[in-house]
Amino acid sequence: MKLQDIARLRLHNQRIATGDFTDPHDLLTWMGAMQAQDYSMAKWAMALRMKEGTDRSIENAIRKGTILRTHVLRPTWHFVPATDIRWMLQLTAPRLQKQLQLTHQKMELDEKTIRKTQQILIRQLEGGKQLTREELIAAINRAKIATDALRASHIMLCAELDGIVCNGARRNKQFTYALLDERVPATRTNYGKEEMQVALALRYFRSHGPATRQDFCWWSGLSMTDVICTLALIKQDLAHEKIEGQTYWFDAAITTVKVKPSAVYLLPAFDEFLISYRSRDVSIPLSQMKLVATKNGIFKPLVVVNGEVKGLWKPVPEKGKTKIEIDLIDAGYQLNKAATRKAAERYGLFLDAAVEL
């Protein structure tokens, strides 16, 4: 296996090349979690991995609460299946809360104050109410608790990590919060640490593999000690191969795939295809890494062909249509025109709008 084989396998395992899921919840169960700080792009990340995923269908799943957008893993915003939120928080929240202790000391945000804010949030939201961050922060301010200097962000983050709140349905274009226990039916919580780590690792290596233990450590936020122990527990369930000095782990049942070499993929900003790995040289040649970095390309929408990043793209809304502008890394490179049109049309299906290259 070569590096380019790894990139093609990732296109397949991440369901970018196949797009065979029909339900956002099932897709997220396969992926484990998907990074989601850019809300509209994160919805596109899910939709492109589905047969006919649209902005409307993803938004509907969010409204129903079958998928959630919350802080988990590293932490940053992630979409996760609602059925998995409690055990994922049980696994990752204690470590994240420990990391935040020094910051909270500097903010004078002690445990007593955090608990008081959470009681306010519960009173404001109980009974199925869904309120915006601004409405909730106003209630905390009325209790004479300061929310300036990033304290508001950390108050809400703690409420998420403690399993008090999660996202509600959007109100017009405003995000709302709801009580997790009211929005998500009760699920099993008596998992052991090893059991949770194994579940997360198997999901990651099957959906994101081939990947290294350093990649999983970065994606999950787990310690390297925990990652090494977990891989020892699941080594019989995965295959591994050493390639250019690195050991890559992956689903033993999938070692070769058919990915059209000319197929063009318009991946969103912060897509799992790139952001979920510690090292990105599998899809960005080292000779081009500096150029991509100067364009801040790691965090922008990507043009990918045969597993390799060929450029950046951006949607430009205009009256009655959306224009797609493409900026190739190598100006002399030629994208397949039919494949590029197909990729643009797929984005148009997601938007339910006309698109123009």
GROMACS .gro file of C-alpha atoms in nm:
model
  357
    1MET     CA    1   0.000   0.000   0.000
    2LYS     CA    2   0.121   0.352  -0.088
    3LEU     CA    3   0.021   0.696   0.041
    4GLN     CA    4  -0.211   0.750  -0.257
    5ASP     CA    5  -0.381   0.418  -0.179
    6ILE     CA    6  -0.443   0.547   0.175
    7ALA     CA    7  -0.605   0.863   0.036
    8ARG     CA    8  -0.836   0.662  -0.190
    9LEU     CA    9  -0.933   0.428   0.092
   10ARG     CA   10  -1.021   0.731   0.305
   11LEU     CA   11  -1.244   0.866   0.028
   12HIS     CA   12  -1.426   0.535   0.034
   13ASN     CA   13  -1.435   0.473   0.410
   14GLN     CA   14  -1.549   0.828   0.485
   15ARG     CA   15  -1.827   0.770   0.229
   16ILE     CA   16  -1.721   1.067   0.017
   17ALA     CA   17  -1.678   0.853  -0.293
   18THR     CA   18  -1.987   0.642  -0.228
   19GLY     CA   19  -2.239   0.874  -0.061
   20ASP     CA   20  -2.456   0.579   0.034
   21PHE     CA   21  -2.618   0.686   0.361
   22THR     CA   22  -2.981   0.796   0.365
   23ASP     CA   23  -3.013   0.918   0.725
   24PRO     CA   24  -2.789   1.174   0.901
   25HIS     CA   25  -2.807   0.980   1.228
   26ASP     CA   26  -2.680   0.660   1.063
   27LEU     CA   27  -2.401   0.851   0.890
   28LEU     CA   28  -2.284   1.004   1.219
   29THR     CA   29  -2.301   0.666   1.390
   30TRP     CA   30  -2.061   0.537   1.123
   31MET     CA   31  -1.831   0.841   1.142
   32GLY     CA   32  -1.837   0.869   1.522
   33ALA     CA   33  -1.849   1.249   1.512
   34MET     CA   34  -1.798   1.523   1.254
   35GLN     CA   35  -1.640   1.862   1.319
   36ALA     CA   36  -1.897   2.139   1.295
   37GLN     CA   37  -1.784   2.489   1.387
   38ASP     CA   38  -1.873   2.614   1.038
   39TYR     CA   39  -2.242   2.530   1.058
   40SER     CA   40  -2.344   2.550   0.691
   41MET     CA   41  -2.031   2.369   0.573
   42ALA     CA   42  -2.076   2.099   0.837
   43LYS     CA   43  -2.423   2.031   0.701
   44TRP     CA   44  -2.273   2.001   0.352
   45ALA     CA   45  -2.012   1.758   0.493
   46MET     CA   46  -2.294   1.527   0.598
   47ALA     CA   47  -2.505   1.577   0.288
   48LEU     CA   48  -2.228   1.491   0.042
   49ARG     CA   49  -2.185   1.157   0.219
   50MET     CA   50  -2.552   1.077   0.164
   51LYS     CA   51  -2.745   0.964  -0.143
   52GLU     CA   52  -2.963   1.272  -0.166
   53GLY     CA   53  -2.871   1.471   0.142
   54THR     CA   54  -2.989   1.831   0.141
   55ASP     CA   55  -2.961   2.130   0.369
   56ARG     CA   56  -3.330   2.084   0.445
   57SER     CA   57  -3.298   1.716   0.540
   58ILE     CA   58  -2.999   1.783   0.767
   59GLU     CA   59  -3.176   2.078   0.928
   60ASN     CA   60  -3.480   1.859   0.984
   61ALA     CA   61  -3.271   1.600   1.170
   62ILE     CA   62  -3.129   1.878   1.388
   63ARG     CA   63  -3.479   2.012   1.456
   64LYS     CA   64  -3.603   1.666   1.556
   65GLY     CA   65  -3.300   1.613   1.780
   66THR     CA   66  -3.180   1.288   1.622
   67ILE     CA   67  -2.841   1.453   1.571
   68LEU     CA   68  -2.683   1.712   1.799
   69ARG     CA   69  -2.427   1.988   1.758
   70THR     CA   70  -2.229   2.029   2.076
   71HIS     CA   71  -1.880   2.048   2.224
   72VAL     CA   72  -1.723   1.706   2.260
   73LEU     CA   73  -1.392   1.530   2.193
   74ARG     CA   74  -1.105   1.787   2.162
   75PRO     CA   75  -1.325   1.997   2.229
   76THR     CA   76  -1.469   2.189   1.941
   77TRP     CA   77  -1.814   2.190   1.785
   78HIS     CA   78  -1.907   1.844   1.657
   79PHE     CA   79  -2.218   1.683   1.516
   80VAL     CA   80  -2.286   1.354   1.697
   81PRO     CA   81  -2.574   1.104   1.703
   82ALA     CA   82  -2.813   1.189   1.985
   83THR     CA   83  -2.807   0.823   2.093
   84ASP     CA   84  -2.432   0.849   2.165
   85ILE     CA   85  -2.407   1.189   2.332
   86ARG     CA   86  -2.415   1.067   2.692
   87TRP     CA   87  -2.141   0.805   2.671
   88MET     CA   88  -1.924   1.034   2.460
   89LEU     CA   89  -1.953   1.306   2.724
   90GLN     CA   90  -1.891   1.048   2.996
   91LEU     CA   91  -1.565   0.957   2.819
   92THR     CA   92  -1.435   1.299   2.718
   93ALA     CA   93  -1.584   1.558   2.955
   94PRO     CA   94  -1.375   1.481   3.270
   95ARG     CA   95  -1.050   1.533   3.079
   96LEU     CA   96  -1.176   1.853   2.916
   97GLN     CA   97  -1.304   1.991   3.246
   98LYS     CA   98  -0.963   1.927   3.403
   99GLN     CA   99  -0.794   2.115   3.117
  100LEU     CA  100  -1.025   2.413   3.176
  101GLN     CA  101  -0.953   2.448   3.549
  102LEU     CA  102  -0.664   2.694   3.516
  103THR     CA  103  -0.857   2.910   3.268
  104HIS     CA  104  -1.156   2.918   3.502
  105GLN     CA  105  -0.935   3.020   3.794
  106LYS     CA  106  -0.809   3.316   3.591
  107MET     CA  107  -1.170   3.405   3.503
  108GLU     CA  108  -1.276   3.371   3.867
  109LEU     CA  109  -1.532   3.119   3.751
  110ASP     CA  110  -1.542   2.877   4.043
  111GLU     CA  111  -1.741   2.557   4.084
  112LYS     CA  112  -2.009   2.726   4.297
  113THR     CA  113  -2.070   2.990   4.031
  114ILE     CA  114  -2.085   2.731   3.752
  115ARG     CA  115  -2.343   2.527   3.945
  116LYS     CA  116  -2.550   2.840   4.008
  117THR     CA  117  -2.552   2.926   3.636
  118GLN     CA  118  -2.661   2.572   3.554
  119GLN     CA  119  -2.955   2.594   3.792
  120ILE     CA  120  -3.058   2.915   3.615
  121LEU     CA  121  -3.032   2.743   3.276
  122ILE     CA  122  -3.248   2.454   3.398
  123ARG     CA  123  -3.517   2.689   3.530
  124GLN     CA  124  -3.518   2.886   3.205
  125LEU     CA  125  -3.536   2.583   2.976
  126GLU     CA  126  -3.744   2.326   3.165
  127GLY     CA  127  -4.075   2.233   3.015
  128GLY     CA  128  -3.941   2.192   2.662
  129LYS     CA  129  -3.845   2.556   2.609
  130GLN     CA  130  -3.568   2.637   2.363
  131LEU     CA  131  -3.392   2.971   2.408
  132THR     CA  132  -3.107   3.154   2.239
  133ARG     CA  133  -2.772   3.208   2.403
  134GLU     CA  134  -2.852   3.580   2.437
  135GLU     CA  135  -3.177   3.504   2.621
  136LEU     CA  136  -3.002   3.263   2.858
  137ILE     CA  137  -2.710   3.495   2.926
  138ALA     CA  138  -2.956   3.776   3.003
  139ALA     CA  139  -3.112   3.553   3.272
  140ILE     CA  140  -2.769   3.483   3.421
  141ASN     CA  141  -2.692   3.856   3.420
  142ARG     CA  142  -3.015   3.923   3.608
  143ALA     CA  143  -2.877   3.698   3.883
  144LYS     CA  144  -2.579   3.938   3.910
  145ILE     CA  145  -2.333   3.687   3.760
  146ALA     CA  146  -2.078   3.843   3.526
  147THR     CA  147  -2.070   3.703   3.172
  148ASP     CA  148  -1.812   3.929   3.009
  149ALA     CA  149  -1.450   3.849   2.909
  150LEU     CA  150  -1.544   3.510   2.759
  151ARG     CA  151  -1.714   3.396   3.081
  152ALA     CA  152  -2.042   3.348   2.891
  153SER     CA  153  -1.874   3.107   2.645
  154HIS     CA  154  -1.724   2.904   2.927
  155ILE     CA  155  -2.050   2.898   3.123
  156MET     CA  156  -2.229   2.748   2.823
  157LEU     CA  157  -1.938   2.513   2.748
  158CYS     CA  158  -1.949   2.377   3.104
  159ALA     CA  159  -2.325   2.326   3.075
  160GLU     CA  160  -2.269   2.122   2.757
  161LEU     CA  161  -1.987   1.913   2.905
  162ASP     CA  162  -2.194   1.846   3.219
  163GLY     CA  163  -2.480   1.721   3.004
  164ILE     CA  164  -2.716   1.999   3.112
  165VAL     CA  165  -2.782   2.159   2.772
  166CYS     CA  166  -2.751   2.074   2.406
  167ASN     CA  167  -2.861   2.248   2.090
  168GLY     CA  168  -3.227   2.304   2.021
  169ALA     CA  169  -3.392   2.368   1.686
  170ARG     CA  170  -3.291   2.687   1.510
  171ARG     CA  171  -3.529   2.980   1.547
  172ASN     CA  172  -3.514   3.143   1.206
  173LYS     CA  173  -3.133   3.166   1.177
  174GLN     CA  174  -3.064   3.186   1.548
  175PHE     CA  175  -2.919   2.892   1.742
  176THR     CA  176  -3.100   2.779   2.054
  177TYR     CA  177  -3.028   2.562   2.356
  178ALA     CA  178  -3.248   2.298   2.517
  179LEU     CA  179  -3.217   2.068   2.817
  180LEU     CA  180  -3.038   1.749   2.714
  181ASP     CA  181  -3.254   1.528   2.937
  182GLU     CA  182  -3.572   1.666   2.780
  183ARG     CA  183  -3.448   1.654   2.421
  184VAL     CA  184  -3.278   1.313   2.418
  185PRO     CA  185  -3.445   0.998   2.555
  186ALA     CA  186  -3.260   0.823   2.836
  187THR     CA  187  -2.976   0.601   2.718
  188ARG     CA  188  -2.740   0.360   2.888
  189THR     CA  189  -2.465   0.533   3.089
  190ASN     CA  190  -2.301   0.250   3.286
  191TYR     CA  191  -2.016   0.198   3.040
  192GLY     CA  192  -1.661   0.130   3.154
  193LYS     CA  193  -1.382   0.353   3.030
  194GLU     CA  194  -1.220   0.079   2.820
  195GLU     CA  195  -1.555  -0.010   2.662
  196MET     CA  196  -1.613   0.351   2.555
  197GLN     CA  197  -1.260   0.392   2.422
  198VAL     CA  198  -1.292   0.073   2.219
  199ALA     CA  199  -1.625   0.186   2.072
  200LEU     CA  200  -1.482   0.523   1.971
  201ALA     CA  201  -1.162   0.375   1.828
  202LEU     CA  202  -1.342   0.114   1.617
  203ARG     CA  203  -1.569   0.380   1.471
  204TYR     CA  204  -1.274   0.605   1.392
  205PHE     CA  205  -1.046   0.349   1.227
  206ARG     CA  206  -1.328   0.189   1.027
  207SER     CA  207  -1.464   0.519   0.899
  208HIS     CA  208  -1.144   0.726   0.883
  209GLY     CA  209  -0.881   0.461   0.824
  210PRO     CA  210  -0.617   0.400   0.722
  211ALA     CA  211  -0.496   0.622   1.006
  212THR     CA  212  -0.219   0.625   1.263
  213ARG     CA  213  -0.247   0.617   1.638
  214GLN     CA  214  -0.128   0.981   1.636
  215ASP     CA  215  -0.423   1.064   1.409
  216PHE     CA  216  -0.670   0.902   1.648
  217CYS     CA  217  -0.508   1.073   1.945
  218TRP     CA  218  -0.554   1.412   1.771
  219TRP     CA  219  -0.914   1.344   1.659
  220SER     CA  220  -1.041   1.197   1.986
  221GLY     CA  221  -0.844   1.410   2.231
  222LEU     CA  222  -0.756   1.094   2.428
  223SER     CA  223  -0.410   1.060   2.577
  224MET     CA  224  -0.150   0.861   2.383
  225THR     CA  225  -0.136   0.617   2.675
  226ASP     CA  226  -0.509   0.549   2.640
  227VAL     CA  227  -0.478   0.521   2.261
  228ILE     CA  228  -0.197   0.264   2.283
  229CYS     CA  229  -0.392   0.057   2.537
  230THR     CA  230  -0.707   0.075   2.324
  231LEU     CA  231  -0.529  -0.036   2.007
  232ALA     CA  232  -0.392  -0.335   2.198
  233LEU     CA  233  -0.750  -0.433   2.283
  234ILE     CA  234  -0.881  -0.407   1.924
  235LYS     CA  235  -0.580  -0.516   1.720
  236GLN     CA  236  -0.758  -0.839   1.629
  237ASP     CA  237  -1.047  -0.638   1.481
  238LEU     CA  238  -0.832  -0.421   1.255
  239ALA     CA  239  -0.555  -0.463   1.001
  240HIS     CA  240  -0.239  -0.255   1.014
  241GLU     CA  241   0.046  -0.187   0.775
  242LYS     CA  242   0.370   0.010   0.797
  243ILE     CA  243   0.404   0.264   0.517
  244GLU     CA  244   0.693   0.509   0.491
  245GLY     CA  245   0.780   0.463   0.856
  246GLN     CA  246   0.425   0.503   0.992
  247THR     CA  247   0.185   0.228   1.102
  248TYR     CA  248  -0.166   0.272   0.961
  249TRP     CA  249  -0.472   0.097   1.107
  250PHE     CA  250  -0.785   0.020   0.906
  251ASP     CA  251  -1.078  -0.215   0.853
  252ALA     CA  252  -0.933  -0.548   0.742
  253ALA     CA  253  -1.238  -0.613   0.522
  254ILE     CA  254  -1.164  -0.309   0.302
  255THR     CA  255  -0.818  -0.298   0.145
  256THR     CA  256  -0.895  -0.201  -0.215
  257VAL     CA  257  -1.162   0.027  -0.355
  258LYS     CA  258  -1.261   0.166  -0.691
  259VAL     CA  259  -1.240   0.544  -0.688
  260LYS     CA  260  -1.270   0.719  -1.022
  261PRO     CA  261  -0.934   0.896  -1.074
  262SER     CA  262  -1.099   1.190  -1.250
  263ALA     CA  263  -1.388   1.236  -1.003
  264VAL     CA  264  -1.397   1.582  -0.845
  265TYR     CA  265  -1.509   1.635  -0.485
  266LEU     CA  266  -1.598   1.977  -0.348
  267LEU     CA  267  -1.533   1.920   0.020
  268PRO     CA  268  -1.640   2.171   0.286
  269ALA     CA  269  -1.422   2.373   0.519
  270PHE     CA  270  -1.297   2.171   0.819
  271ASP     CA  271  -1.395   1.845   0.649
  272GLU     CA  272  -1.307   1.520   0.824
  273PHE     CA  273  -1.113   1.415   0.514
  274LEU     CA  274  -0.833   1.649   0.616
  275ILE     CA  275  -0.897   1.792   0.962
  276SER     CA  276  -0.935   1.455   1.138
  277TYR     CA  277  -0.570   1.355   1.090
  278ARG     CA  278  -0.261   1.480   1.270
  279SER     CA  279  -0.059   1.458   0.948
  280ARG     CA  280  -0.213   1.576   0.620
  281ASP     CA  281   0.069   1.478   0.381
  282VAL     CA  282  -0.132   1.182   0.253
  283SER     CA  283  -0.360   1.422   0.065
  284ILE     CA  284  -0.137   1.730   0.038
  285PRO     CA  285   0.209   1.659  -0.109
  286LEU     CA  286   0.483   1.803   0.108
  287SER     CA  287   0.604   2.005  -0.190
  288GLN     CA  288   0.269   2.189  -0.189
  289MET     CA  289   0.203   2.202   0.186
  290LYS     CA  290   0.357   2.547   0.229
  291LEU     CA  291   0.154   2.692  -0.059
  292VAL     CA  292  -0.169   2.546   0.078
  293ALA     CA  293  -0.083   2.681   0.424
  294THR     CA  294  -0.028   3.033   0.291
  295LYS     CA  295  -0.384   3.024   0.156
  296ASN     CA  296  -0.508   2.893   0.492
  297GLY     CA  297  -0.625   2.601   0.282
  298ILE     CA  298  -0.645   2.348   0.564
  299PHE     CA  299  -0.949   2.534   0.697
  300LYS     CA  300  -1.117   2.627   0.367
  301PRO     CA  301  -1.337   2.430   0.125
  302LEU     CA  302  -1.120   2.188  -0.073
  303VAL     CA  303  -1.114   2.058  -0.429
  304VAL     CA  304  -1.006   1.693  -0.410
  305VAL     CA  305  -0.927   1.458  -0.699
  306ASN     CA  306  -0.825   1.095  -0.648
  307GLY     CA  307  -0.758   1.165  -0.281
  308GLU     CA  308  -0.529   1.464  -0.342
  309VAL     CA  309  -0.605   1.828  -0.265
  310LYS     CA  310  -0.590   2.017  -0.595
  311GLY     CA  311  -0.722   2.354  -0.486
  312LEU     CA  312  -0.979   2.557  -0.296
  313TRP     CA  313  -1.333   2.663  -0.382
  314LYS     CA  314  -1.594   2.896  -0.242
  315PRO     CA  315  -1.966   2.947  -0.299
  316VAL     CA  316  -2.067   3.301  -0.389
  317PRO     CA  317  -2.443   3.361  -0.349
  318GLU     CA  318  -2.600   3.575  -0.620
  319LYS     CA  319  -2.958   3.655  -0.705
  320GLY     CA  320  -3.129   3.332  -0.808
  321LYS     CA  321  -2.811   3.121  -0.808
  322THR     CA  322  -2.481   3.038  -0.639
  323LYS     CA  323  -2.152   3.078  -0.820
  324ILE     CA  324  -1.871   2.836  -0.742
  325GLU     CA  325  -1.523   2.985  -0.773
  326ILE     CA  326  -1.229   2.746  -0.792
  327ASP     CA  327  -0.867   2.836  -0.713
  328LEU     CA  328  -0.627   2.559  -0.816
  329ILE     CA  329  -0.292   2.513  -0.644
  330ASP     CA  330  -0.130   2.442  -0.980
  331ALA     CA  331  -0.273   2.683  -1.236
  332GLY     CA  332  -0.168   2.446  -1.514
  333TYR     CA  333  -0.371   2.154  -1.378
  334GLN     CA  334  -0.691   2.069  -1.567
  335LEU     CA  335  -0.996   1.943  -1.381
  336ASN     CA  336  -1.221   1.705  -1.569
  337LYS     CA  337  -1.501   1.937  -1.686
  338ALA     CA  338  -1.782   1.682  -1.668
  339ALA     CA  339  -1.672   1.566  -1.322
  340THR     CA  340  -1.649   1.924  -1.199
  341ARG     CA  341  -1.999   2.002  -1.329
  342LYS     CA  342  -2.129   1.690  -1.154
  343ALA     CA  343  -1.971   1.799  -0.826
  344ALA     CA  344  -2.120   2.148  -0.862
  345GLU     CA  345  -2.464   2.005  -0.939
  346ARG     CA  346  -2.443   1.789  -0.626
  347TYR     CA  347  -2.382   2.105  -0.423
  348GLY     CA  348  -2.676   2.266  -0.600
  349LEU     CA  349  -2.895   1.971  -0.495
  350PHE     CA  350  -2.786   2.029  -0.137
  351LEU     CA  351  -2.879   2.399  -0.160
  352ASP     CA  352  -3.189   2.338  -0.372
  353ALA     CA  353  -3.057   2.617  -0.592
  354ALA     CA  354  -2.904   2.672  -0.933
  355VAL     CA  355  -2.524   2.671  -0.941
  356GLU     CA  356  -2.277   2.815  -1.189
  357LEU     CA  357  -1.906   2.736  -1.218
   0.00000   0.00000   0.00000
